[in-house]
């Protein structure tokens, strides 16, 4: 009988990788040093790829608008007044200093009843655009402005666009319905600097990069914003009277005087 001797065959180990890379050898690096360098380079590559991927994902996510700050971030090309002035509320509006006494929301019929506003020197403004928003945020841009107006309890934002009969001027009138005269006055005061980073959105086509002037007027618990420009966007010349233009468009405030009369019974 033939007996076959059992033999223990050792498994052949996988030969170590050849770390003798020509370019690294030319640099005078030994195989062990080459191996260490390759490992470090691989780890660094993984870290760089991870950081890049994180940045890309963050950038993609930032494109989604925050629904709670709609209108808060300025869009490239948003206009703001180069010249701005603000005025506190006159005493005549004390009867409507609080919305608790003047709680009836204004209507389009009330505010936009007059299709034509007349100023001095035969200046005539024709109503071309009109809108009333119950979400005041949609009528404004600028995070700080939107935040302050929201905190002021704004419930309505009316905007009207006018063009002069001679086609020379554009004027926009905006009326904000706030909670009381205190927050209205604070908003007007803030806008003296705040208008540089936030303003009302246009309802009419102002020329790109146009020169514009603006004003804010506290009127009891309301704030009126006036915005003026030439139709060609140029700076006013000697013959341009933006003061008269502002007075003409402020005729849109007449419904507020009627509210005072209705509450007090006096004219």
C-alpha positions as YAML, in Angstrom:
chain: A
units: angstrom
residues:
- id: 1
  name: UNK
  ca: [0.00, 0.00, 0.00]
- id: 2
  name: UNK
  ca: [1.34, 3.32, -0.94]
- id: 3
  name: UNK
  ca: [1.26, 5.96, 1.70]
- id: 4
  name: UNK
  ca: [1.12, 9.53, 0.51]
- id: 5
  name: UNK
  ca: [2.82, 11.96, 2.81]
- id: 6
  name: UNK
  ca: [0.82, 14.99, 3.58]
- id: 7
  name: UNK
  ca: [2.67, 18.12, 2.69]
- id: 8
  name: UNK
  ca: [2.02, 21.58, 4.17]
- id: 9
  name: UNK
  ca: [2.06, 23.99, 1.29]
- id: 10
  name: UNK
  ca: [2.55, 27.61, 2.34]
- id: 11
  name: UNK
  ca: [0.40, 30.19, 0.68]
- id: 12
  name: UNK
  ca: [2.35, 32.51, -1.51]
- id: 13
  name: UNK
  ca: [2.18, 36.05, -0.14]
- id: 14
  name: UNK
  ca: [1.22, 38.87, -2.40]
- id: 15
  name: UNK
  ca: [4.39, 40.71, -3.20]
- id: 16
  name: UNK
  ca: [4.59, 44.19, -1.76]
- id: 17
  name: UNK
  ca: [3.82, 46.98, -4.21]
- id: 18
  name: UNK
  ca: [6.72, 48.40, -6.04]
- id: 19
  name: UNK
  ca: [7.33, 51.79, -4.40]
- id: 20
  name: UNK
  ca: [10.26, 52.42, -6.64]
- id: 21
  name: UNK
  ca: [8.60, 55.07, -8.82]
- id: 22
  name: UNK
  ca: [11.02, 56.51, -11.38]
- id: 23
  name: UNK
  ca: [10.13, 60.18, -10.89]
- id: 24
  name: UNK
  ca: [10.38, 59.88, -7.11]
- id: 25
  name: UNK
  ca: [13.57, 57.89, -7.38]
- id: 26
  name: UNK
  ca: [15.03, 60.69, -9.47]
- id: 27
  name: UNK
  ca: [14.20, 63.01, -6.59]
- id: 28
  name: UNK
  ca: [16.35, 60.84, -4.34]
- id: 29
  name: UNK
  ca: [13.50, 59.31, -2.33]
- id: 30
  name: UNK
  ca: [13.85, 55.78, -1.00]
- id: 31
  name: UNK
  ca: [11.00, 53.24, -1.46]
- id: 32
  name: UNK
  ca: [9.78, 53.72, 2.11]
- id: 33
  name: UNK
  ca: [9.73, 57.47, 1.66]
- id: 34
  name: UNK
  ca: [7.93, 57.11, -1.65]
- id: 35
  name: UNK
  ca: [5.28, 54.94, -0.01]
- id: 36
  name: UNK
  ca: [4.72, 57.53, 2.76]
- id: 37
  name: UNK
  ca: [4.44, 60.34, 0.21]
- id: 38
  name: UNK
  ca: [1.84, 58.46, -1.85]
- id: 39
  name: UNK
  ca: [-0.27, 57.76, 1.26]
- id: 40
  name: UNK
  ca: [-0.18, 61.42, 2.31]
- id: 41
  name: UNK
  ca: [-1.15, 62.55, -1.19]
- id: 42
  name: UNK
  ca: [-4.09, 60.12, -1.27]
- id: 43
  name: UNK
  ca: [-5.45, 61.30, 2.09]
- id: 44
  name: UNK
  ca: [-5.09, 64.94, 1.04]
- id: 45
  name: UNK
  ca: [-6.97, 64.24, -2.18]
- id: 46
  name: UNK
  ca: [-9.87, 62.69, -0.26]
- id: 47
  name: UNK
  ca: [-10.07, 65.69, 2.10]
- id: 48
  name: UNK
  ca: [-10.01, 68.18, -0.79]
- id: 49
  name: UNK
  ca: [-12.77, 66.28, -2.58]
- id: 50
  name: UNK
  ca: [-14.91, 66.25, 0.58]
- id: 51
  name: UNK
  ca: [-14.51, 69.98, 1.14]
- id: 52
  name: UNK
  ca: [-15.34, 70.71, -2.50]
- id: 53
  name: UNK
  ca: [-18.45, 68.53, -2.38]
- id: 54
  name: UNK
  ca: [-19.64, 70.27, 0.81]
- id: 55
  name: UNK
  ca: [-19.18, 73.68, -0.80]
- id: 56
  name: UNK
  ca: [-21.13, 72.64, -3.89]
- id: 57
  name: UNK
  ca: [-24.01, 71.24, -1.81]
- id: 58
  name: UNK
  ca: [-24.14, 74.41, 0.30]
- id: 59
  name: UNK
  ca: [-24.19, 76.59, -2.81]
- id: 60
  name: UNK
  ca: [-27.04, 74.60, -4.29]
- id: 61
  name: UNK
  ca: [-29.01, 74.81, -1.07]
- id: 62
  name: UNK
  ca: [-28.59, 78.57, -0.81]
- id: 63
  name: UNK
  ca: [-30.56, 79.12, -4.01]
- id: 64
  name: UNK
  ca: [-33.79, 78.11, -2.28]
- id: 65
  name: UNK
  ca: [-35.55, 81.27, -1.00]
- id: 66
  name: UNK
  ca: [-36.70, 81.50, 2.60]
- id: 67
  name: UNK
  ca: [-40.49, 81.88, 2.44]
- id: 68
  name: UNK
  ca: [-40.44, 83.92, 5.67]
- id: 69
  name: UNK
  ca: [-38.10, 86.53, 4.16]
- id: 70
  name: UNK
  ca: [-39.72, 86.86, 0.77]
- id: 71
  name: UNK
  ca: [-38.58, 90.13, -0.71]
- id: 72
  name: UNK
  ca: [-35.92, 90.55, 1.99]
- id: 73
  name: UNK
  ca: [-32.87, 90.15, -0.20]
- id: 74
  name: UNK
  ca: [-32.25, 92.80, -2.81]
- id: 75
  name: UNK
  ca: [-32.22, 91.68, -6.41]
- id: 76
  name: UNK
  ca: [-29.36, 92.93, -8.56]
- id: 77
  name: UNK
  ca: [-30.53, 96.12, -10.20]
- id: 78
  name: UNK
  ca: [-32.98, 97.16, -7.46]
- id: 79
  name: UNK
  ca: [-33.15, 100.94, -7.35]
- id: 80
  name: UNK
  ca: [-32.98, 103.11, -4.27]
- id: 81
  name: UNK
  ca: [-33.17, 106.90, -3.91]
- id: 82
  name: UNK
  ca: [-29.93, 108.83, -4.27]
- id: 83
  name: UNK
  ca: [-31.55, 111.66, -2.33]
- id: 84
  name: UNK
  ca: [-33.92, 111.02, 0.56]
- id: 85
  name: UNK
  ca: [-35.80, 113.02, 3.19]
- id: 86
  name: UNK
  ca: [-38.19, 112.03, 5.97]
- id: 87
  name: UNK
  ca: [-40.86, 113.95, 7.92]
- id: 88
  name: UNK
  ca: [-42.73, 113.21, 11.18]
- id: 89
  name: UNK
  ca: [-46.50, 113.09, 11.36]
- id: 90
  name: UNK
  ca: [-48.36, 116.46, 11.48]
- id: 91
  name: UNK
  ca: [-50.78, 117.06, 14.37]
- id: 92
  name: UNK
  ca: [-53.72, 117.00, 11.99]
- id: 93
  name: UNK
  ca: [-53.36, 113.19, 11.84]
- id: 94
  name: UNK
  ca: [-53.56, 112.63, 15.62]
- id: 95
  name: UNK
  ca: [-57.15, 111.31, 15.34]
- id: 96
  name: UNK
  ca: [-55.77, 108.40, 13.26]
- id: 97
  name: UNK
  ca: [-52.62, 107.89, 15.35]
- id: 98
  name: UNK
  ca: [-53.75, 104.38, 16.29]
- id: 99
  name: UNK
  ca: [-55.26, 101.67, 14.10]
- id: 100
  name: UNK
  ca: [-57.56, 100.78, 16.97]
- id: 101
  name: UNK
  ca: [-59.44, 104.01, 16.20]
- id: 102
  name: UNK
  ca: [-59.06, 103.69, 12.43]
- id: 103
  name: UNK
  ca: [-59.39, 99.97, 11.89]
- id: 104
  name: UNK
  ca: [-61.13, 99.91, 8.52]
- id: 105
  name: UNK
  ca: [-58.70, 98.67, 5.83]
- id: 106
  name: UNK
  ca: [-58.25, 101.03, 2.91]
- id: 107
  name: UNK
  ca: [-59.58, 99.92, -0.47]
- id: 108
  name: UNK
  ca: [-58.57, 100.42, -4.08]
- id: 109
  name: UNK
  ca: [-61.72, 102.47, -4.66]
- id: 110
  name: UNK
  ca: [-60.76, 104.74, -1.78]
- id: 111
  name: UNK
  ca: [-57.10, 105.27, -2.67]
- id: 112
  name: UNK
  ca: [-57.21, 105.18, -6.45]
- id: 113
  name: UNK
  ca: [-60.42, 107.09, -7.07]
- id: 114
  name: UNK
  ca: [-58.58, 109.93, -8.80]
- id: 115
  name: UNK
  ca: [-56.97, 108.86, -12.06]
- id: 116
  name: UNK
  ca: [-55.28, 112.24, -12.46]
- id: 117
  name: UNK
  ca: [-53.31, 114.33, -9.94]
- id: 118
  name: UNK
  ca: [-52.62, 117.99, -10.65]
- id: 119
  name: UNK
  ca: [-49.65, 120.00, -9.39]
- id: 120
  name: UNK
  ca: [-48.40, 123.49, -9.95]
- id: 121
  name: UNK
  ca: [-47.02, 124.81, -13.26]
- id: 122
  name: UNK
  ca: [-49.50, 122.71, -15.23]
- id: 123
  name: UNK
  ca: [-47.97, 119.44, -13.98]
- id: 124
  name: UNK
  ca: [-50.42, 116.59, -14.44]
- id: 125
  name: UNK
  ca: [-49.84, 112.99, -13.32]
- id: 126
  name: UNK
  ca: [-51.82, 110.12, -14.77]
- id: 127
  name: UNK
  ca: [-52.36, 106.87, -12.87]
- id: 128
  name: UNK
  ca: [-50.86, 103.96, -14.82]
- id: 129
  name: UNK
  ca: [-50.33, 101.20, -12.23]
- id: 130
  name: UNK
  ca: [-51.98, 100.26, -8.95]
- id: 131
  name: UNK
  ca: [-51.88, 97.39, -6.48]
- id: 132
  name: UNK
  ca: [-52.71, 96.65, -2.84]
- id: 133
  name: UNK
  ca: [-50.91, 93.86, -0.98]
- id: 134
  name: UNK
  ca: [-51.98, 92.47, 2.37]
- id: 135
  name: UNK
  ca: [-48.52, 90.94, 2.64]
- id: 136
  name: UNK
  ca: [-46.36, 94.06, 3.02]
- id: 137
  name: UNK
  ca: [-43.18, 92.00, 2.52]
- id: 138
  name: UNK
  ca: [-43.99, 91.54, -1.17]
- id: 139
  name: UNK
  ca: [-43.90, 95.31, -1.68]
- id: 140
  name: UNK
  ca: [-40.44, 95.83, -0.17]
- id: 141
  name: UNK
  ca: [-36.86, 94.59, -0.35]
- id: 142
  name: UNK
  ca: [-34.02, 94.75, 2.17]
- id: 143
  name: UNK
  ca: [-33.84, 92.43, 5.18]
- id: 144
  name: UNK
  ca: [-33.70, 95.16, 7.84]
- id: 145
  name: UNK
  ca: [-36.51, 97.15, 6.25]
- id: 146
  name: UNK
  ca: [-38.72, 94.09, 5.86]
- id: 147
  name: UNK
  ca: [-38.06, 93.13, 9.49]
- id: 148
  name: UNK
  ca: [-38.92, 96.57, 10.85]
- id: 149
  name: UNK
  ca: [-42.08, 96.90, 8.78]
- id: 150
  name: UNK
  ca: [-43.21, 93.44, 9.88]
- id: 151
  name: UNK
  ca: [-42.56, 94.34, 13.54]
- id: 152
  name: UNK
  ca: [-44.57, 97.53, 12.98]
- id: 153
  name: UNK
  ca: [-47.65, 95.41, 12.30]
- id: 154
  name: UNK
  ca: [-48.03, 96.29, 8.64]
- id: 155
  name: UNK
  ca: [-51.26, 94.87, 7.23]
- id: 156
  name: UNK
  ca: [-51.49, 96.64, 3.86]
- id: 157
  name: UNK
  ca: [-49.13, 98.12, 1.28]
- id: 158
  name: UNK
  ca: [-50.70, 100.12, -1.54]
- id: 159
  name: UNK
  ca: [-48.59, 101.20, -4.52]
- id: 160
  name: UNK
  ca: [-49.57, 103.49, -7.36]
- id: 161
  name: UNK
  ca: [-47.50, 104.48, -10.38]
- id: 162
  name: UNK
  ca: [-47.96, 107.79, -12.21]
- id: 163
  name: UNK
  ca: [-46.55, 109.25, -15.43]
- id: 164
  name: UNK
  ca: [-46.63, 112.97, -16.19]
- id: 165
  name: UNK
  ca: [-48.82, 114.02, -19.09]
- id: 166
  name: UNK
  ca: [-45.79, 115.36, -20.96]
- id: 167
  name: UNK
  ca: [-44.01, 112.02, -20.56]
- id: 168
  name: UNK
  ca: [-41.09, 113.61, -18.69]
- id: 169
  name: UNK
  ca: [-41.53, 112.22, -15.16]
- id: 170
  name: UNK
  ca: [-42.31, 109.05, -13.23]
- id: 171
  name: UNK
  ca: [-43.72, 109.06, -9.71]
- id: 172
  name: UNK
  ca: [-44.63, 106.19, -7.39]
- id: 173
  name: UNK
  ca: [-46.73, 106.56, -4.25]
- id: 174
  name: UNK
  ca: [-46.71, 103.84, -1.58]
- id: 175
  name: UNK
  ca: [-48.87, 103.74, 1.56]
- id: 176
  name: UNK
  ca: [-48.13, 101.39, 4.47]
- id: 177
  name: UNK
  ca: [-50.83, 100.63, 7.05]
- id: 178
  name: UNK
  ca: [-48.99, 100.24, 10.40]
- id: 179
  name: UNK
  ca: [-50.24, 99.69, 13.94]
- id: 180
  name: UNK
  ca: [-49.71, 103.18, 15.41]
- id: 181
  name: UNK
  ca: [-48.01, 106.53, 14.98]
- id: 182
  name: UNK
  ca: [-45.07, 105.55, 17.20]
- id: 183
  name: UNK
  ca: [-43.86, 102.78, 14.88]
- id: 184
  name: UNK
  ca: [-44.70, 104.95, 11.86]
- id: 185
  name: UNK
  ca: [-42.43, 107.71, 13.12]
- id: 186
  name: UNK
  ca: [-39.68, 105.23, 13.96]
- id: 187
  name: UNK
  ca: [-39.83, 103.79, 10.45]
- id: 188
  name: UNK
  ca: [-39.51, 107.23, 8.84]
- id: 189
  name: UNK
  ca: [-36.53, 108.03, 11.06]
- id: 190
  name: UNK
  ca: [-34.86, 104.68, 10.30]
- id: 191
  name: UNK
  ca: [-35.32, 105.15, 6.56]
- id: 192
  name: UNK
  ca: [-33.01, 108.16, 6.63]
- id: 193
  name: UNK
  ca: [-30.17, 105.63, 6.59]
- id: 194
  name: UNK
  ca: [-32.07, 102.39, 5.97]
- id: 195
  name: UNK
  ca: [-33.12, 103.39, 2.44]
- id: 196
  name: UNK
  ca: [-29.57, 102.66, 1.25]
- id: 197
  name: UNK
  ca: [-30.07, 98.95, 1.87]
- id: 198
  name: UNK
  ca: [-33.79, 98.52, 1.35]
- id: 199
  name: UNK
  ca: [-36.66, 100.26, -0.35]
- id: 200
  name: UNK
  ca: [-40.04, 99.76, -1.94]
- id: 201
  name: UNK
  ca: [-40.33, 97.58, -5.04]
- id: 202
  name: UNK
  ca: [-41.40, 99.42, -8.20]
- id: 203
  name: UNK
  ca: [-44.76, 98.86, -9.86]
- id: 204
  name: UNK
  ca: [-43.62, 100.77, -12.94]
- id: 205
  name: UNK
  ca: [-40.63, 100.55, -15.24]
- id: 206
  name: UNK
  ca: [-38.00, 102.91, -13.87]
- id: 207
  name: UNK
  ca: [-35.00, 103.14, -16.23]
- id: 208
  name: UNK
  ca: [-32.06, 100.91, -15.22]
- id: 209
  name: UNK
  ca: [-29.56, 102.82, -13.04]
- id: 210
  name: UNK
  ca: [-31.88, 105.83, -13.04]
- id: 211
  name: UNK
  ca: [-31.33, 108.78, -10.72]
- id: 212
  name: UNK
  ca: [-34.23, 108.77, -8.26]
- id: 213
  name: UNK
  ca: [-35.29, 110.76, -5.22]
- id: 214
  name: UNK
  ca: [-37.43, 109.52, -2.36]
- id: 215
  name: UNK
  ca: [-39.26, 110.71, 0.71]
- id: 216
  name: UNK
  ca: [-41.07, 109.18, 3.70]
- id: 217
  name: UNK
  ca: [-43.97, 110.84, 5.51]
- id: 218
  name: UNK
  ca: [-45.54, 109.67, 8.76]
- id: 219
  name: UNK
  ca: [-49.30, 110.26, 8.60]
- id: 220
  name: UNK
  ca: [-50.81, 109.03, 11.85]
- id: 221
  name: UNK
  ca: [-50.42, 105.24, 11.82]
- id: 222
  name: UNK
  ca: [-49.63, 105.31, 8.09]
- id: 223
  name: UNK
  ca: [-46.35, 105.91, 6.27]
- id: 224
  name: UNK
  ca: [-46.32, 107.29, 2.74]
- id: 225
  name: UNK
  ca: [-43.29, 106.69, 0.52]
- id: 226
  name: UNK
  ca: [-42.76, 108.91, -2.51]
- id: 227
  name: UNK
  ca: [-40.35, 107.94, -5.30]
- id: 228
  name: UNK
  ca: [-39.50, 110.23, -8.21]
- id: 229
  name: UNK
  ca: [-37.53, 109.99, -11.45]
- id: 230
  name: UNK
  ca: [-37.24, 111.41, -14.91]
- id: 231
  name: UNK
  ca: [-38.40, 108.97, -17.58]
- id: 232
  name: UNK
  ca: [-34.94, 109.02, -19.14]
- id: 233
  name: UNK
  ca: [-33.29, 108.30, -15.76]
- id: 234
  name: UNK
  ca: [-31.08, 111.40, -15.95]
- id: 235
  name: UNK
  ca: [-30.32, 113.69, -13.02]
- id: 236
  name: UNK
  ca: [-32.61, 116.71, -12.70]
- id: 237
  name: UNK
  ca: [-31.64, 119.81, -14.62]
- id: 238
  name: UNK
  ca: [-32.43, 123.47, -14.02]
- id: 239
  name: UNK
  ca: [-35.91, 123.10, -15.49]
- id: 240
  name: UNK
  ca: [-36.85, 120.08, -13.38]
- id: 241
  name: UNK
  ca: [-38.86, 120.68, -10.21]
- id: 242
  name: UNK
  ca: [-38.89, 117.50, -8.13]
- id: 243
  name: UNK
  ca: [-40.39, 119.40, -5.18]
- id: 244
  name: UNK
  ca: [-43.47, 120.22, -7.23]
- id: 245
  name: UNK
  ca: [-43.52, 116.63, -8.49]
- id: 246
  name: UNK
  ca: [-43.51, 115.33, -4.90]
- id: 247
  name: UNK
  ca: [-46.35, 117.66, -3.90]
- id: 248
  name: UNK
  ca: [-48.38, 116.54, -6.89]
- id: 249
  name: UNK
  ca: [-48.10, 112.83, -6.17]
- id: 250
  name: UNK
  ca: [-48.80, 113.42, -2.47]
- id: 251
  name: UNK
  ca: [-52.31, 114.40, -3.48]
- id: 252
  name: UNK
  ca: [-52.85, 110.64, -3.22]
- id: 253
  name: UNK
  ca: [-52.91, 111.20, 0.58]
- id: 254
  name: UNK
  ca: [-56.33, 112.93, 0.42]
- id: 255
  name: UNK
  ca: [-58.27, 109.82, 1.53]
- id: 256
  name: UNK
  ca: [-56.43, 109.97, 4.89]
- id: 257
  name: UNK
  ca: [-57.65, 113.54, 5.46]
- id: 258
  name: UNK
  ca: [-61.17, 112.31, 4.77]
- id: 259
  name: UNK
  ca: [-60.70, 109.66, 7.47]
- id: 260
  name: UNK
  ca: [-59.72, 112.36, 9.94]
- id: 261
  name: UNK
  ca: [-62.84, 114.34, 9.05]
- id: 262
  name: UNK
  ca: [-65.01, 111.24, 9.41]
- id: 263
  name: UNK
  ca: [-63.66, 110.62, 12.93]
- id: 264
  name: UNK
  ca: [-63.67, 114.20, 14.18]
- id: 265
  name: UNK
  ca: [-66.54, 115.72, 12.24]
- id: 266
  name: UNK
  ca: [-64.38, 118.74, 11.40]
- id: 267
  name: UNK
  ca: [-62.74, 119.78, 8.17]
...
